[in-house]
Short mmCIF file of C-alpha atoms in Angstrom, two decimals:
data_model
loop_
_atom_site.label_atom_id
_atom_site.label_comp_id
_atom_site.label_asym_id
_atom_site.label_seq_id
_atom_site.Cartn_x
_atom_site.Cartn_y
_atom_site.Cartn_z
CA UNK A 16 0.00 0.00 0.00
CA UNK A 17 1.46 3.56 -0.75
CA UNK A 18 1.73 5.70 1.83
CA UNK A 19 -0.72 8.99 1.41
CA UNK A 20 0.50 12.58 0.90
CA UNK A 21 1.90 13.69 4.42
CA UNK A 22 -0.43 16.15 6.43
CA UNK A 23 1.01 19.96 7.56
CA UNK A 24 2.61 19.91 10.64
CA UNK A 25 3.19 23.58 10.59
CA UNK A 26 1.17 23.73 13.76
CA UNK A 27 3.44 21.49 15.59
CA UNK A 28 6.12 23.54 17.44
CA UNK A 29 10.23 21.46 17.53
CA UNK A 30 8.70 19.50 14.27
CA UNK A 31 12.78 20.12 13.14
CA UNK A 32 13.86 17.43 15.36
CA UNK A 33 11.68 15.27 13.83
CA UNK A 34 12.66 16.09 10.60
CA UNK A 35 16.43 16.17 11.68
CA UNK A 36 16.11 12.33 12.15
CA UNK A 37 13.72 11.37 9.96
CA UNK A 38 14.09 13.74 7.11
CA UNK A 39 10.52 14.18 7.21
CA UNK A 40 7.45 14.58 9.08
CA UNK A 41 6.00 11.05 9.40
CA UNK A 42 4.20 9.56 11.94
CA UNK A 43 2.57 6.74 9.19
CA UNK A 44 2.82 3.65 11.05
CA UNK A 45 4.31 4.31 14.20
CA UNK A 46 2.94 2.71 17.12
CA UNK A 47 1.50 4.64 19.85
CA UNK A 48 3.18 2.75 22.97
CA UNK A 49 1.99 5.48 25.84
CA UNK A 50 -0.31 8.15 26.64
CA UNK A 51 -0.53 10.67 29.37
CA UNK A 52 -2.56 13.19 30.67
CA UNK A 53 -1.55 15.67 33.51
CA UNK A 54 -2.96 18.75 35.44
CA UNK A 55 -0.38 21.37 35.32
CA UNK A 56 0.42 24.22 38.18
CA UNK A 57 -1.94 26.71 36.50
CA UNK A 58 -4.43 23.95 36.06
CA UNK A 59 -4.53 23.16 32.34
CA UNK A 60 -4.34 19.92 31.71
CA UNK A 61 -1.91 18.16 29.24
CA UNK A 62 -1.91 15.34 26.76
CA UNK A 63 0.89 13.74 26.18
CA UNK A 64 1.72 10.59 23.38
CA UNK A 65 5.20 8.55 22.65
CA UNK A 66 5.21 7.30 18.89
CA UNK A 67 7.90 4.36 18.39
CA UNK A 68 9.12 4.20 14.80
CA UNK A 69 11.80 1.48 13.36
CA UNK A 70 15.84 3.05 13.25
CA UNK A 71 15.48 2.03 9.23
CA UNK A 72 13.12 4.84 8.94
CA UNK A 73 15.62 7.55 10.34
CA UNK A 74 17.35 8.58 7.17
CA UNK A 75 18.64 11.70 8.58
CA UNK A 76 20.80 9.28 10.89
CA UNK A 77 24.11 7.89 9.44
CA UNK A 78 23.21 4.02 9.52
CA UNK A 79 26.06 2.99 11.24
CA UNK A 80 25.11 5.62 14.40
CA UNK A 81 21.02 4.83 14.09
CA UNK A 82 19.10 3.15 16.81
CA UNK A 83 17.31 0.52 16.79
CA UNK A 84 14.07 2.20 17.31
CA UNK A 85 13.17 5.34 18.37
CA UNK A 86 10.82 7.61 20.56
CA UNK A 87 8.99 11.00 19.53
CA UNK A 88 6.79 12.39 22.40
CA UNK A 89 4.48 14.75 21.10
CA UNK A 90 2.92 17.14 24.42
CA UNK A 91 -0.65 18.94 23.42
CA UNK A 92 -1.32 21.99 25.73
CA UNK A 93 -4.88 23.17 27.20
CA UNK A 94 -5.95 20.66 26.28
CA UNK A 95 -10.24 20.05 25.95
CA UNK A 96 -13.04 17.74 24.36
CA UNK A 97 -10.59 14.72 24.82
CA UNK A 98 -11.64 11.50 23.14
CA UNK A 99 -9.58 7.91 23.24
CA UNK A 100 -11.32 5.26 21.83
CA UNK A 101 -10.32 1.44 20.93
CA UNK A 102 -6.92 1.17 22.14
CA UNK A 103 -5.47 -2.32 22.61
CA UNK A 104 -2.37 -4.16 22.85
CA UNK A 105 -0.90 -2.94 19.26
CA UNK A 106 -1.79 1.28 17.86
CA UNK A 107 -0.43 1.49 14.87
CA UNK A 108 -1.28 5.61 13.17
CA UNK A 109 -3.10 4.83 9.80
CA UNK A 110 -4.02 8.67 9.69
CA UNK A 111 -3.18 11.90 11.48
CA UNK A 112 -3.67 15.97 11.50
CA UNK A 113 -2.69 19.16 13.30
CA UNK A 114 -5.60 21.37 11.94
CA UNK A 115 -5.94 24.87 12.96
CA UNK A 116 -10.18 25.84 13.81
CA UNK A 117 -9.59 28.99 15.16
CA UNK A 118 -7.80 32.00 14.85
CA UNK A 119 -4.48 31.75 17.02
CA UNK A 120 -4.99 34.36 20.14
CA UNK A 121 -3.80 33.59 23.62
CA UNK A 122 -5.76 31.31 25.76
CA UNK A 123 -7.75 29.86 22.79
CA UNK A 124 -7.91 26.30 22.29
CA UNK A 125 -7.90 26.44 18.17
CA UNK A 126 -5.43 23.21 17.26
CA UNK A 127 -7.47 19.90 16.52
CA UNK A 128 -5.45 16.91 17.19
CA UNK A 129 -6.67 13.97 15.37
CA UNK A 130 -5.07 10.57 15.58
CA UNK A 131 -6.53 7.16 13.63
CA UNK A 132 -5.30 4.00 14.22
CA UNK A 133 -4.87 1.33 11.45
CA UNK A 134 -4.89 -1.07 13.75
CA UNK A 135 -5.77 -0.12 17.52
CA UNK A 136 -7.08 3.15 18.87
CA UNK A 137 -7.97 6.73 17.98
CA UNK A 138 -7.34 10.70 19.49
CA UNK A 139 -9.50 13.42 19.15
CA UNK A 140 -8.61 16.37 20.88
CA UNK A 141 -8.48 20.20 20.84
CA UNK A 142 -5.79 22.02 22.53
CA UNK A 143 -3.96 25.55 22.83
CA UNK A 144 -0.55 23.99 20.87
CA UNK A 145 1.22 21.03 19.96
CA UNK A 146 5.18 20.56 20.53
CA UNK A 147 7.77 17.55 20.25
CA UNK A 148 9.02 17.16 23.54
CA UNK A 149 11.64 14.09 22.66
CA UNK A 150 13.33 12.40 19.54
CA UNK A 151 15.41 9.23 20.83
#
């Protein structure tokens, strides 16, 4: 099966590391391995998700330095209207977008998050931002 066009990740703040590694924006595939949600200090709460991809995929890597696998954490902010639904043993990301719905303007909530497994669950969320917190 061919992989579809890649969606924007414009919206998605530290998407260079990413790219650094990867030499793209791609999260086709990856398995979704851990999920968190957390109240912060100020009381917004926070989403956050680690995506596991193969080392073969990291072409931005010399092959003899690559990993075996690696970890991108991606941390949604304010986050609101959170949905999980179906996941199991194996999430594997069949389809995925970072779609602003809203004009940006501080304290809005105007980034959808949407996350759909191939094989496992699903996200649906809206939130304030998006960010990479870890490639590893």
């Amino acid at each position: 099966m061919e992989t579809p066009p890649l969606p924007d990740f414009t919206l998605v703040e530290h998407a260079a590391a990413v790219v650094a590694v990867f030499g793209q924006f791609n999260l086709y595939d990856a398995e979704i391995r851990a999920l968190r949600f957390a109240r912060g200090p100020d009381y917004e709460g926070s989403f956050e998700v680690d995506f596991h991809l193969p080392g073969e995929f990291a072409s931005g890597v010399a092959e003899s330095a690559r990993a075996c696998e690696y970890r991108i954490t991606l941390r949604c902010d304010d986050v609101a209207d959170l949905t999980l639904e179906g996941f199991g043993r194996q999430n594997v990301v069949g389809d995925y977008c970072f779609q602003q719905i809203s004009p940006p303007s501080a304290g809005t909530r105007g980034v959808q998050v949407r996350i759909d497994g191939t094989v496992g669950g699903s996200i649906d969320l809206l939130c304030r931002g998006v960010r990479v917190l870890n490639v590893g």
